[in-house]
Short mmCIF file of C-alpha atoms in Angstrom, two decimals:
data_model
loop_
_atom_site.label_atom_id
_atom_site.label_comp_id
_atom_site.label_asym_id
_atom_site.label_seq_id
_atom_site.Cartn_x
_atom_site.Cartn_y
_atom_site.Cartn_z
CA MET A 11 63.05 123.23 97.14
CA LYS A 12 66.79 122.61 97.55
CA ASN A 13 67.64 126.02 96.10
CA LEU A 14 65.22 127.73 98.48
CA ALA A 15 66.72 125.88 101.44
CA VAL A 16 70.24 126.89 100.40
CA ALA A 17 69.17 130.52 99.94
CA ALA A 18 67.55 130.51 103.38
CA ALA A 19 70.69 129.03 104.92
CA ILE A 20 72.89 131.67 103.26
CA LEU A 21 70.64 134.43 104.59
CA ALA A 22 70.80 132.85 108.04
CA ILE A 23 74.61 132.79 107.92
CA ALA A 24 74.62 136.44 106.82
CA ALA A 25 72.36 137.28 109.77
CA LEU A 26 74.73 135.48 112.14
CA THR A 27 77.68 137.47 110.81
CA TRP A 28 75.67 140.64 111.38
CA PHE A 29 74.22 140.04 114.83
CA GLU A 30 76.69 137.59 116.41
CA PHE A 31 80.19 137.55 114.92
CA PRO A 32 82.18 139.27 113.45
CA GLY A 33 79.36 141.84 113.68
CA HIS A 34 79.15 145.29 112.17
CA THR A 35 80.17 148.77 113.25
CA TRP A 36 79.47 152.35 112.28
CA LEU A 37 81.82 155.33 112.57
CA GLN A 38 84.56 153.30 114.19
CA GLN A 39 86.90 152.71 111.28
CA ASP A 40 86.99 154.13 107.76
CA THR A 41 83.38 155.31 107.76
CA GLN A 42 84.74 158.08 110.00
CA ILE A 43 86.40 159.33 106.80
CA TYR A 44 83.75 158.53 104.19
CA VAL A 45 80.61 159.70 105.97
CA PRO A 46 81.79 163.32 106.42
CA ILE A 47 82.81 163.36 102.75
CA LEU A 48 79.36 162.08 101.74
CA GLU A 49 77.62 164.62 103.95
CA HIS A 50 79.66 167.45 102.46
CA LEU A 51 79.09 166.30 98.89
CA ARG A 52 75.36 166.21 99.57
CA ASP A 53 75.42 169.68 101.13
CA PRO A 54 78.61 171.74 100.57
CA ALA A 55 77.68 173.98 103.51
CA VAL A 56 78.09 171.04 105.91
CA LEU A 57 81.57 170.65 107.47
CA ARG A 58 83.03 173.14 105.03
CA ARG A 59 85.76 174.11 107.53
CA ASP A 60 86.85 170.52 108.11
CA MET A 61 90.13 169.51 106.49
CA LEU A 62 88.86 166.00 105.63
CA VAL A 63 86.08 167.18 103.34
CA GLU A 64 88.12 169.93 101.73
CA ARG A 65 90.01 167.24 99.81
CA PRO A 66 87.78 164.18 99.19
CA HIS A 67 89.63 161.16 97.80
CA VAL A 68 86.63 159.42 96.20
CA SER A 69 87.20 160.47 92.59
CA PHE A 70 88.14 156.98 91.39
CA THR A 71 85.26 155.07 92.92
CA MET A 72 81.49 154.96 92.54
CA TYR A 73 81.08 154.40 96.28
CA ASP A 74 80.00 157.99 96.87
CA GLU A 75 77.72 158.21 93.83
CA ALA A 76 75.99 154.94 94.77
CA ALA A 77 75.44 155.99 98.38
CA ARG A 78 74.16 159.44 97.48
CA GLY A 79 71.92 158.09 94.72
CA LEU A 80 70.35 155.46 96.97
CA ALA A 81 69.88 157.98 99.76
CA ARG A 82 68.16 160.37 97.38
CA VAL A 83 65.88 157.69 95.90
CA THR A 84 64.93 156.01 99.18
CA GLY A 85 64.90 159.04 101.44
CA LEU A 86 67.06 157.13 103.94
CA GLY A 87 70.18 158.33 105.70
CA PHE A 88 73.69 157.30 104.73
CA ARG A 89 73.89 154.81 107.59
CA GLU A 90 70.79 152.92 106.47
CA VAL A 91 71.87 152.96 102.83
CA LEU A 92 75.46 151.85 103.44
CA GLU A 93 74.52 149.17 105.96
CA GLY A 94 71.93 147.88 103.51
CA GLU A 95 74.66 147.58 100.89
CA GLN A 96 76.91 145.91 103.46
CA ILE A 97 74.51 143.13 104.47
CA ALA A 98 73.54 142.56 100.82
CA THR A 99 77.14 142.18 99.66
CA ARG A 100 77.92 139.95 102.64
CA ALA A 101 75.13 137.59 101.65
CA LEU A 102 76.36 137.60 98.05
CA GLY A 103 79.89 136.87 99.22
CA ILE A 104 78.68 133.93 101.33
CA TRP A 105 76.82 132.64 98.28
CA GLY A 106 80.06 132.89 96.33
CA LEU A 107 81.92 130.83 98.94
CA TYR A 108 79.11 128.26 98.79
CA LEU A 109 79.41 128.09 95.01
CA MET A 110 83.16 127.58 95.26
CA ALA A 111 82.70 124.66 97.66
CA ALA A 112 79.90 123.17 95.58
CA ALA A 113 82.17 123.29 92.53
CA LEU A 114 84.42 120.81 94.33
CA GLY A 115 81.55 118.33 94.41
CA LEU A 116 80.74 118.82 98.09
CA SER A 117 77.15 118.38 99.18
CA ALA A 118 74.98 121.40 99.89
CA PRO A 119 75.25 121.03 103.72
CA ALA A 120 79.03 120.56 103.50
CA SER A 121 79.35 123.55 101.16
CA LEU A 122 77.35 125.65 103.61
CA LEU A 123 79.71 124.57 106.38
CA VAL A 124 82.67 125.83 104.34
CA ALA A 125 80.92 129.13 103.63
CA ALA A 126 79.91 129.58 107.27
CA VAL A 127 83.37 129.03 108.70
CA LEU A 128 84.96 131.45 106.25
CA SER A 129 82.27 133.97 107.18
CA LEU A 130 83.78 134.15 110.66
CA GLY A 131 86.28 136.44 108.99
CA ALA A 132 90.00 136.83 109.48
CA THR A 133 92.31 139.66 110.44
CA ILE A 134 94.90 140.33 107.76
CA ALA A 135 97.51 141.75 110.11
CA GLY A 136 100.35 143.74 108.63
CA PRO A 137 98.36 145.21 105.71
CA ALA A 138 95.59 145.91 108.25
CA VAL A 139 92.42 144.67 106.55
CA LEU A 140 89.75 142.08 107.27
CA SER A 141 88.47 139.31 105.03
CA PHE A 142 84.94 140.40 105.98
CA GLU A 143 85.07 144.08 106.87
CA ILE A 144 82.81 145.11 109.73
CA GLU A 145 82.15 148.59 108.32
CA PRO A 146 80.48 149.50 105.01
CA ASP A 147 83.56 151.08 103.47
CA PRO A 148 84.48 150.62 99.78
CA ARG A 149 86.71 147.59 100.34
CA GLY A 150 84.12 146.03 102.63
CA LEU A 151 81.57 146.17 99.81
CA ALA A 152 83.97 145.08 97.06
CA VAL A 153 85.66 141.98 98.50
CA PRO A 154 82.49 139.88 99.05
CA LEU A 155 81.54 140.60 95.43
CA LEU A 156 84.88 139.09 94.41
CA PHE A 157 84.06 135.91 96.33
CA LEU A 158 80.81 135.79 94.39
CA ALA A 159 82.63 136.36 91.10
CA ILE A 160 85.03 133.48 91.82
CA GLY A 161 82.14 131.17 92.65
CA LEU A 162 80.36 132.12 89.44
CA VAL A 163 83.49 131.49 87.35
CA ALA A 164 83.90 128.11 89.04
CA HIS A 165 80.53 127.13 87.55
CA GLY A 166 81.27 128.59 84.13
CA TRP A 167 79.03 131.65 84.50
CA ASP A 168 81.58 134.09 83.16
CA LEU A 169 79.29 136.94 82.18
CA ALA A 170 77.60 136.98 85.59
CA ALA A 171 81.04 136.86 87.18
CA GLY A 172 82.03 139.82 85.03
CA PHE A 173 79.13 141.86 86.41
CA ALA A 174 80.03 140.94 90.00
CA GLY A 175 83.71 141.70 89.46
CA SER A 176 82.88 144.96 87.71
CA ALA A 177 80.59 146.06 90.55
CA ALA A 178 83.49 145.38 92.93
CA PHE A 179 85.75 147.43 90.64
CA LEU A 180 83.38 150.38 90.82
CA MET A 181 83.40 150.20 94.62
CA HIS A 182 87.16 149.83 95.14
CA PRO A 183 89.44 149.40 92.10
CA PRO A 184 92.62 148.32 93.96
CA ALA A 185 90.82 145.42 95.66
CA VAL A 186 89.94 143.72 92.37
CA ILE A 187 93.44 143.53 90.87
CA PRO A 188 94.10 139.92 92.04
CA PHE A 189 90.76 138.66 90.73
CA TRP A 190 91.04 140.27 87.31
CA GLY A 191 94.69 139.28 87.06
CA VAL A 192 93.81 135.61 87.50
CA TYR A 193 90.78 135.86 85.23
CA LEU A 194 92.95 137.38 82.50
CA VAL A 195 95.03 134.20 82.52
CA ILE A 196 91.86 132.10 82.27
CA ALA A 197 90.60 134.25 79.40
CA VAL A 198 93.81 133.97 77.43
CA VAL A 199 94.34 130.26 78.01
CA ARG A 200 90.72 129.23 77.55
CA ARG A 201 89.69 131.97 75.07
CA ARG A 202 86.82 133.29 77.17
CA PHE A 203 86.60 137.07 77.26
CA ARG A 204 82.91 137.65 77.99
CA ALA A 205 83.53 138.85 81.54
CA PHE A 206 85.54 141.79 80.23
CA VAL A 207 82.48 143.31 78.55
CA PRO A 208 80.93 144.61 81.80
CA LEU A 209 84.41 145.54 83.04
CA ALA A 210 84.97 147.74 79.98
CA ALA A 211 81.63 149.44 80.61
CA ALA A 212 82.56 149.92 84.27
CA CYS A 213 85.86 151.54 83.28
CA ILE A 214 84.02 154.03 81.07
CA VAL A 215 81.53 154.83 83.84
CA LEU A 216 84.33 155.34 86.37
CA ALA A 217 86.32 157.56 84.01
CA ILE A 218 83.28 159.79 83.46
CA ALA A 219 82.53 159.93 87.18
CA ALA A 220 86.15 160.84 87.97
CA ARG A 221 86.13 163.56 85.34
CA TYR A 222 83.12 165.23 86.92
CA GLN A 223 83.82 164.45 90.57
CA GLU A 224 82.38 167.15 92.82
CA GLY A 225 84.45 168.86 95.49
CA ALA A 226 87.90 167.56 94.48
CA SER A 227 90.44 170.34 95.15
CA GLU A 228 93.64 168.28 95.37
CA ALA A 229 94.46 165.77 92.64
CA GLN A 230 95.70 162.34 93.62
CA LEU A 231 99.24 161.83 92.33
CA PHE A 232 100.08 158.81 90.18
CA PHE A 233 103.49 159.30 88.58
CA SER A 234 105.96 160.86 90.97
CA ARG A 235 108.33 159.86 93.75
CA ILE A 236 107.62 160.04 97.45
CA ALA A 237 109.60 162.80 99.12
CA PRO A 238 111.61 161.79 102.24
CA SER A 239 109.42 163.97 104.49
CA LEU A 240 106.24 162.32 103.18
CA GLU A 241 107.78 158.86 103.51
CA SER A 242 108.58 159.55 107.14
CA LEU A 243 105.02 160.71 107.74
CA GLN A 244 103.50 157.68 106.03
CA ARG A 245 105.71 155.27 107.94
CA MET A 246 104.61 156.89 111.19
CA ARG A 247 100.88 157.17 110.49
CA ALA A 248 100.26 154.37 107.96
CA PRO A 249 102.97 151.72 108.46
CA TYR A 250 100.74 148.99 107.01
CA ALA A 251 101.73 150.06 103.48
CA TRP A 252 105.45 149.54 104.15
CA ILE A 253 106.66 145.93 104.33
CA SER A 254 109.85 146.88 106.19
CA GLU A 255 107.68 148.05 109.10
CA TRP A 256 106.04 144.70 109.82
CA TRP A 257 107.54 141.78 107.89
CA ARG A 258 109.36 140.30 110.89
CA ASP A 259 106.13 139.99 112.83
CA TRP A 260 103.73 138.81 110.12
CA LEU A 261 105.45 137.49 107.00
CA PRO A 262 106.09 134.01 108.55
CA HIS A 263 102.34 133.76 109.21
CA TYR A 264 101.53 134.27 105.52
CA LEU A 265 104.23 131.89 104.36
CA VAL A 266 102.76 129.17 106.58
CA LEU A 267 99.28 129.85 105.24
CA TYR A 268 100.58 129.81 101.68
CA ALA A 269 102.24 126.44 102.28
CA ALA A 270 99.00 125.17 103.83
CA SER A 271 97.00 126.34 100.82
CA LEU A 272 99.32 124.43 98.49
CA ALA A 273 99.18 121.29 100.64
CA ALA A 274 95.39 121.43 100.84
CA TYR A 275 95.13 122.02 97.09
CA ALA A 276 97.23 118.92 96.52
CA ARG A 277 94.52 116.97 98.32
CA LEU A 278 91.78 118.62 96.28
CA ARG A 279 93.46 118.77 92.88
CA LYS A 280 91.68 115.85 91.24
CA ARG A 281 88.23 117.14 92.12
CA THR A 282 88.86 120.82 91.42
CA PRO A 283 87.35 122.14 88.16
CA PRO A 284 89.88 123.86 85.88
CA ASP A 285 88.56 127.40 86.34
CA LEU A 286 88.55 127.18 90.13
CA ARG A 287 92.03 125.67 89.97
CA TYR A 288 93.38 128.91 88.53
CA PHE A 289 92.04 130.86 91.49
CA LEU A 290 93.15 128.40 94.18
CA ILE A 291 96.68 128.58 92.79
CA GLY A 292 96.78 132.09 91.38
CA LEU A 293 95.22 134.20 94.14
CA PRO A 294 97.57 133.13 96.95
CA LEU A 295 100.51 133.37 94.55
CA MET A 296 99.58 136.95 93.73
CA GLY A 297 99.29 137.66 97.43
CA ILE A 298 102.79 136.36 98.14
CA LEU A 299 104.24 138.14 95.10
CA SER A 300 102.69 141.41 96.27
CA VAL A 301 105.34 141.56 98.98
CA PRO A 302 108.44 141.80 96.71
CA VAL A 303 106.47 143.93 94.22
CA SER A 304 105.61 146.40 96.98
CA TYR A 305 109.16 146.39 98.28
CA ILE A 306 110.64 147.19 94.87
CA LEU A 307 108.08 149.75 93.72
CA LEU A 308 107.54 151.50 97.04
CA GLU A 309 110.58 151.09 99.24
CA ARG A 310 113.17 151.17 96.48
CA MET A 311 111.57 153.21 93.68
CA LYS A 312 109.38 155.37 95.99
CA TRP A 313 106.43 155.32 93.58
CA VAL A 314 103.76 157.57 95.05
CA LEU A 315 100.92 155.39 93.70
CA LEU A 316 101.80 152.39 95.84
CA PRO A 317 100.53 153.66 99.22
CA GLN A 318 97.21 154.38 97.49
CA VAL A 319 96.92 150.94 95.87
CA GLN A 320 98.50 149.04 98.80
CA PRO A 321 99.16 145.86 96.79
CA MET A 322 100.06 143.82 99.89
CA ARG A 323 96.41 143.78 100.84
CA ALA A 324 96.28 140.93 98.32
CA LEU A 325 97.61 138.86 101.24
CA LEU A 326 93.92 138.67 102.11
CA PHE A 327 93.61 136.03 99.40
CA VAL A 328 96.46 133.98 100.89
CA THR A 329 94.40 133.76 104.06
CA VAL A 330 91.00 133.19 102.45
CA VAL A 331 92.21 130.54 100.00
CA ALA A 332 94.11 128.76 102.79
CA GLU A 333 90.93 128.71 104.88
CA PHE A 334 88.78 127.58 101.98
CA SER A 335 91.17 124.82 100.91
CA ALA A 336 91.66 123.63 104.49
CA ALA A 337 87.90 123.44 105.06
CA ALA A 338 87.33 121.47 101.87
CA ALA A 339 90.34 119.24 102.51
CA GLY A 340 89.04 118.51 106.00
CA ILE A 341 85.67 117.40 104.64
CA VAL A 342 87.29 115.28 101.93
CA ALA A 343 89.65 113.69 104.47
CA ALA A 344 86.70 112.80 106.71
CA GLN A 345 84.86 111.29 103.75
CA ALA A 346 87.94 109.15 103.11
CA ARG A 347 87.97 108.19 106.84
CA ARG A 348 91.28 109.98 107.48
CA TYR A 349 89.93 111.49 110.66
CA LEU A 350 93.16 112.75 112.21
CA GLU A 351 93.98 114.56 108.98
CA ALA A 352 90.48 116.03 108.89
CA PHE A 353 90.84 117.26 112.46
CA ALA A 354 94.20 118.87 111.63
CA TRP A 355 92.74 120.74 108.65
CA PHE A 356 89.79 121.97 110.67
CA ALA A 357 92.02 123.00 113.58
CA LEU A 358 94.10 125.15 111.23
CA LEU A 359 90.93 126.56 109.72
CA TYR A 360 89.49 127.69 113.05
CA LEU A 361 92.83 128.94 114.34
CA VAL A 362 92.82 131.72 111.73
CA PRO A 363 89.83 133.71 113.11
CA LEU A 364 90.74 132.81 116.68
CA ASN A 365 94.43 133.70 116.88
CA THR A 366 95.33 136.18 114.08
CA SER A 367 98.76 134.54 113.67
CA VAL A 368 99.08 130.80 113.08
CA THR A 369 102.78 130.99 114.00
CA ALA A 370 102.04 132.27 117.52
CA MET A 371 101.05 129.99 120.38
CA PRO A 372 97.34 130.49 121.13
CA SER A 373 96.10 130.99 124.66
CA TRP A 374 94.53 127.97 126.33
CA ASN A 375 90.97 129.17 125.76
CA ARG A 376 91.54 129.83 122.07
CA ALA A 377 93.31 126.50 121.62
CA LEU A 378 90.37 124.80 123.34
CA ALA A 379 87.86 126.65 121.15
CA ALA A 380 89.75 125.62 118.00
CA ALA A 381 89.92 122.00 119.19
CA LEU A 382 86.21 121.83 120.05
CA LEU A 383 85.15 123.41 116.77
CA ALA A 384 87.51 121.17 114.78
CA ALA A 385 86.20 118.09 116.58
CA GLY A 386 82.62 119.11 115.85
CA ALA A 387 83.33 119.71 112.17
CA THR A 388 85.17 116.40 111.90
CA LEU A 389 82.28 114.55 113.53
CA ALA A 390 79.80 116.24 111.21
CA ALA A 391 81.86 115.39 108.12
CA PHE A 392 82.23 111.80 109.42
CA ALA A 393 78.46 111.56 109.84
CA GLU A 394 77.93 112.69 106.26
CA ALA A 395 80.54 110.23 104.99
CA ARG A 396 78.70 107.40 106.77
CA ARG A 397 75.36 108.77 105.49
CA PHE A 398 73.78 108.98 108.90
CA ARG A 399 70.31 110.49 108.84
CA TRP A 400 71.40 113.21 111.26
CA SER A 401 74.41 114.26 109.21
CA ALA A 402 72.78 117.41 107.76
CA ALA A 403 71.82 118.55 111.27
CA ALA A 404 75.35 117.86 112.47
CA LEU A 405 76.82 119.93 109.63
CA ALA A 406 74.39 122.75 110.40
CA GLY A 407 75.38 122.65 114.06
CA ALA A 408 79.07 122.76 113.16
CA ALA A 409 78.41 125.67 110.82
CA VAL A 410 76.64 127.69 113.51
CA ALA A 411 78.89 126.83 116.48
CA GLY A 412 81.76 129.09 115.47
CA PHE A 413 79.63 132.23 115.59
CA PHE A 414 79.10 131.66 119.31
CA LEU A 415 82.29 129.94 120.51
CA VAL A 416 84.78 132.28 118.84
CA PRO A 417 83.56 135.44 120.64
CA THR A 418 82.75 133.67 123.95
CA LEU A 419 85.21 130.90 124.73
CA GLY A 420 87.75 132.35 122.30
CA ALA A 421 87.16 135.89 123.65
CA VAL A 422 87.77 137.40 120.21
CA ARG A 423 86.66 141.02 119.90
CA THR A 424 86.48 142.68 116.51
CA HIS A 425 85.93 146.22 117.75
CA PRO A 426 86.08 148.27 120.97
CA PRO A 427 82.94 149.88 122.45
CA LEU A 428 83.43 153.49 121.33
CA HIS A 429 79.84 154.72 121.17
CA THR A 430 78.62 155.97 124.56
CA PRO A 431 75.54 157.91 125.73
CA GLU A 432 77.83 160.77 126.78
CA LEU A 433 79.32 161.07 123.28
CA ALA A 434 75.85 160.92 121.72
CA GLN A 435 74.68 163.70 124.07
CA LEU A 436 77.69 165.83 123.19
CA SER A 437 77.09 165.35 119.46
CA ALA A 438 73.38 166.17 119.74
CA TRP A 439 74.10 169.33 121.75
CA ALA A 440 76.74 170.53 119.28
CA ARG A 441 74.48 169.91 116.31
CA ALA A 442 71.57 171.80 117.87
CA SER A 443 73.32 174.55 119.84
CA THR A 444 76.47 175.65 118.00
CA PRO A 445 76.98 177.51 114.71
CA ARG A 446 77.10 175.33 111.62
CA ASP A 447 80.67 176.48 110.86
CA ALA A 448 81.99 175.90 114.38
CA VAL A 449 85.33 174.10 114.69
CA PHE A 450 85.97 171.76 117.63
CA LEU A 451 89.17 170.39 119.10
CA PHE A 452 89.22 167.35 121.38
CA ALA A 453 92.22 168.78 123.16
CA ASP A 454 93.11 165.79 125.34
CA ALA A 455 91.87 162.95 123.11
CA GLY A 456 95.28 162.01 121.71
CA ARG A 457 94.87 159.05 119.37
CA GLN A 458 91.36 158.16 120.49
CA LEU A 459 88.69 157.65 117.81
CA GLN A 460 85.80 159.47 119.46
CA PRO A 461 86.45 162.80 117.64
CA GLY A 462 85.69 161.07 114.33
CA ILE A 463 82.38 159.81 115.66
CA PHE A 464 81.53 163.32 116.85
CA ARG A 465 82.34 164.84 113.44
CA SER A 466 79.77 162.69 111.64
CA GLN A 467 77.09 162.74 114.32
CA ALA A 468 77.28 166.45 115.13
CA LEU A 469 78.14 167.54 111.57
CA ARG A 470 80.66 169.95 113.07
CA ALA A 471 84.26 170.36 111.95
CA VAL A 472 87.07 168.83 113.99
CA TYR A 473 90.34 170.75 113.79
CA VAL A 474 92.46 167.58 113.74
CA ASP A 475 92.14 163.97 114.92
CA TRP A 476 94.23 160.83 114.65
CA LYS A 477 91.93 158.90 112.32
CA GLY A 478 91.96 161.70 109.76
CA GLY A 479 95.69 161.24 109.35
CA GLY A 480 95.09 157.97 107.52
CA GLN A 481 94.65 160.06 104.37
CA VAL A 482 98.41 160.70 104.17
CA ASN A 483 98.56 157.79 101.70
CA TYR A 484 96.31 159.53 99.20
CA LEU A 485 96.75 163.29 99.28
CA THR A 486 100.14 164.90 99.92
CA ASP A 487 98.91 168.36 100.85
CA LEU A 488 96.29 166.96 103.21
CA GLY A 489 98.96 164.86 104.88
CA VAL A 490 101.20 167.86 105.42
CA ASP A 491 98.28 169.93 106.71
CA TRP A 492 97.22 167.14 109.08
CA TRP A 493 100.72 166.72 110.50
CA THR A 494 101.15 170.46 110.99
CA ARG A 495 97.90 170.67 112.92
CA TRP A 496 98.72 167.57 114.94
CA GLN A 497 102.05 169.03 115.98
CA GLN A 498 100.36 172.29 116.91
CA VAL A 499 97.77 170.92 119.31
CA LEU A 500 97.92 167.19 120.02
CA ALA A 501 101.52 165.97 119.77
CA ALA A 502 102.15 166.81 123.44
CA PRO A 503 99.89 166.00 126.43
CA PHE A 504 97.21 168.57 127.13
CA ASP A 505 98.42 171.65 129.00
CA PRO A 506 95.82 174.26 130.03
CA ARG A 507 98.40 176.97 129.47
CA ASN A 508 98.14 176.30 125.73
CA VAL A 509 94.41 177.07 125.52
CA ALA A 510 95.09 180.71 124.60
CA ARG A 511 96.87 179.52 121.44
CA TYR A 512 93.86 177.65 120.06
CA ARG A 513 91.58 180.54 119.08
CA PRO A 514 94.03 182.09 116.56
CA LEU A 515 94.15 178.69 114.83
CA GLY A 516 90.44 178.95 114.02
CA ILE A 517 89.21 176.70 116.85
CA ASP A 518 85.89 177.76 118.37
CA TYR A 519 85.34 175.11 121.05
CA ILE A 520 87.59 172.71 122.94
CA VAL A 521 86.35 169.40 124.34
CA LEU A 522 87.99 167.98 127.43
CA SER A 523 87.50 164.99 129.69
CA PRO A 524 86.42 165.78 133.29
CA ARG A 525 89.91 165.13 134.63
CA ASN A 526 91.17 168.22 132.76
CA ARG A 527 88.50 170.66 133.91
CA LEU A 528 89.66 174.27 133.53
CA PRO A 529 89.55 175.94 136.97
CA ASP A 530 89.01 179.48 135.73
CA ALA A 531 86.36 178.93 133.02
CA ALA A 532 82.79 177.70 132.92
CA PRO A 533 81.90 174.99 130.39
CA VAL A 534 79.08 175.67 127.93
CA PHE A 535 78.24 171.96 127.98
CA GLU A 536 78.98 169.24 130.51
CA ASN A 537 78.08 165.61 131.11
CA GLY A 538 79.75 162.62 132.70
CA GLY A 539 82.25 162.19 129.86
CA TYR A 540 82.94 165.58 128.35
CA LEU A 541 83.33 169.28 129.06
CA VAL A 542 83.04 171.88 126.29
CA TYR A 543 84.54 175.36 126.53
CA ALA A 544 83.84 178.18 124.09
CA LEU A 545 86.91 180.14 123.00
CA SER A 546 85.64 183.71 122.74
#
């Protein structure tokens, strides 16, 4: 009965993350890149004139094979398949966080509180990732599986952890480096190598899949130096891979969280099982060490592999471990009747999803939200310590409260509202009324993300858009091509005198906002948000 209640609670938390906070999105972040690639791999005639799909960068992942296989077996679209994977891996990740807390000897309700608060997610500013991604991209599917793998190792279930960690590896190999690095230490010290059996099998599967990857026309480089022109382009379009671009703003934040994780671990050390101890110490250490490693290998040695691997995204584990340790330390402090200490740990814990940077002064509403949530968690932990009959209900209330207070009183927004009826109408018209090989240019969109939504909904090529430039980290030729196109048509504000130059570039239609209506031409499509002109 207890196991069923825990499973139900984990599913309820997963549902809260889906419908309340941090939520989920589609075609707003990296799925703008992956969905067109998947559509083109499924049908090479789709989007064949779009620069993104000409050079897919999914050779070293099973993300595309899994999505296409599930879509073929189930008959569902890519959105349904990928979102199904996303909610499933989220639930598994929450279970992993629960297992980690339970390994510390916390009760089931207290462990669920820890898992719920961490499920609020955190923005890993600088490297530009989230602890719980809101889109079903490869990293978003892989990281929750790593939380599960850590929880399984904490209970001595190494083989099961190996399967979870190997599944994460198949989704996104760079994301798993910190986990497998720490587990290697455990394996050597404690002579336990069973988890590497599924990993070896996963490596073989990935090697075969990479060898026979469909549609790859530009090989990803691994052993060369970044040319100065490419470095300049990457620093402009993808600064998150370069520590010199953001360390002044964000490195103090991670150093504070690292210190907090060590201080919290000191409180938990005596009750932490040996295997979990390696992760609570090793993962944040690897995150901090990723900074000098990235600086040396990328900024000094110019190794072209580094922007693809982006090792500083291991700072995610500095944040997650600090949150986990603070939550557990807060509960333990309340059990020991150190209530001020418990409140301080919980306040730090809630400040992470509320304020992005713990070194910046929060606004009054976010400070109030953190204080209220910390007080509620402290009261709930106090009630459990005193064994009040209502303690489980209090812990459940504290677990749920964050999903509502963070986005309301805290006014935290994880994504802008990009999908509009006007954009959906435009996409539907283009898909039904224009040639399959038509190329569109959103000529006054600048850095907006709507062109990427249009590409996947209309299944029509976009000449160039800002989001597509994120591939400069992976494929050199694509990066150069993207920058050339950007300079041709979007680097300067829209000027109607330039319209005559678009047709020779291979552009068939231009999309404009109503404020830039062309006085001497009739649009072939028009609604409240967009005008479309055919370039004949």
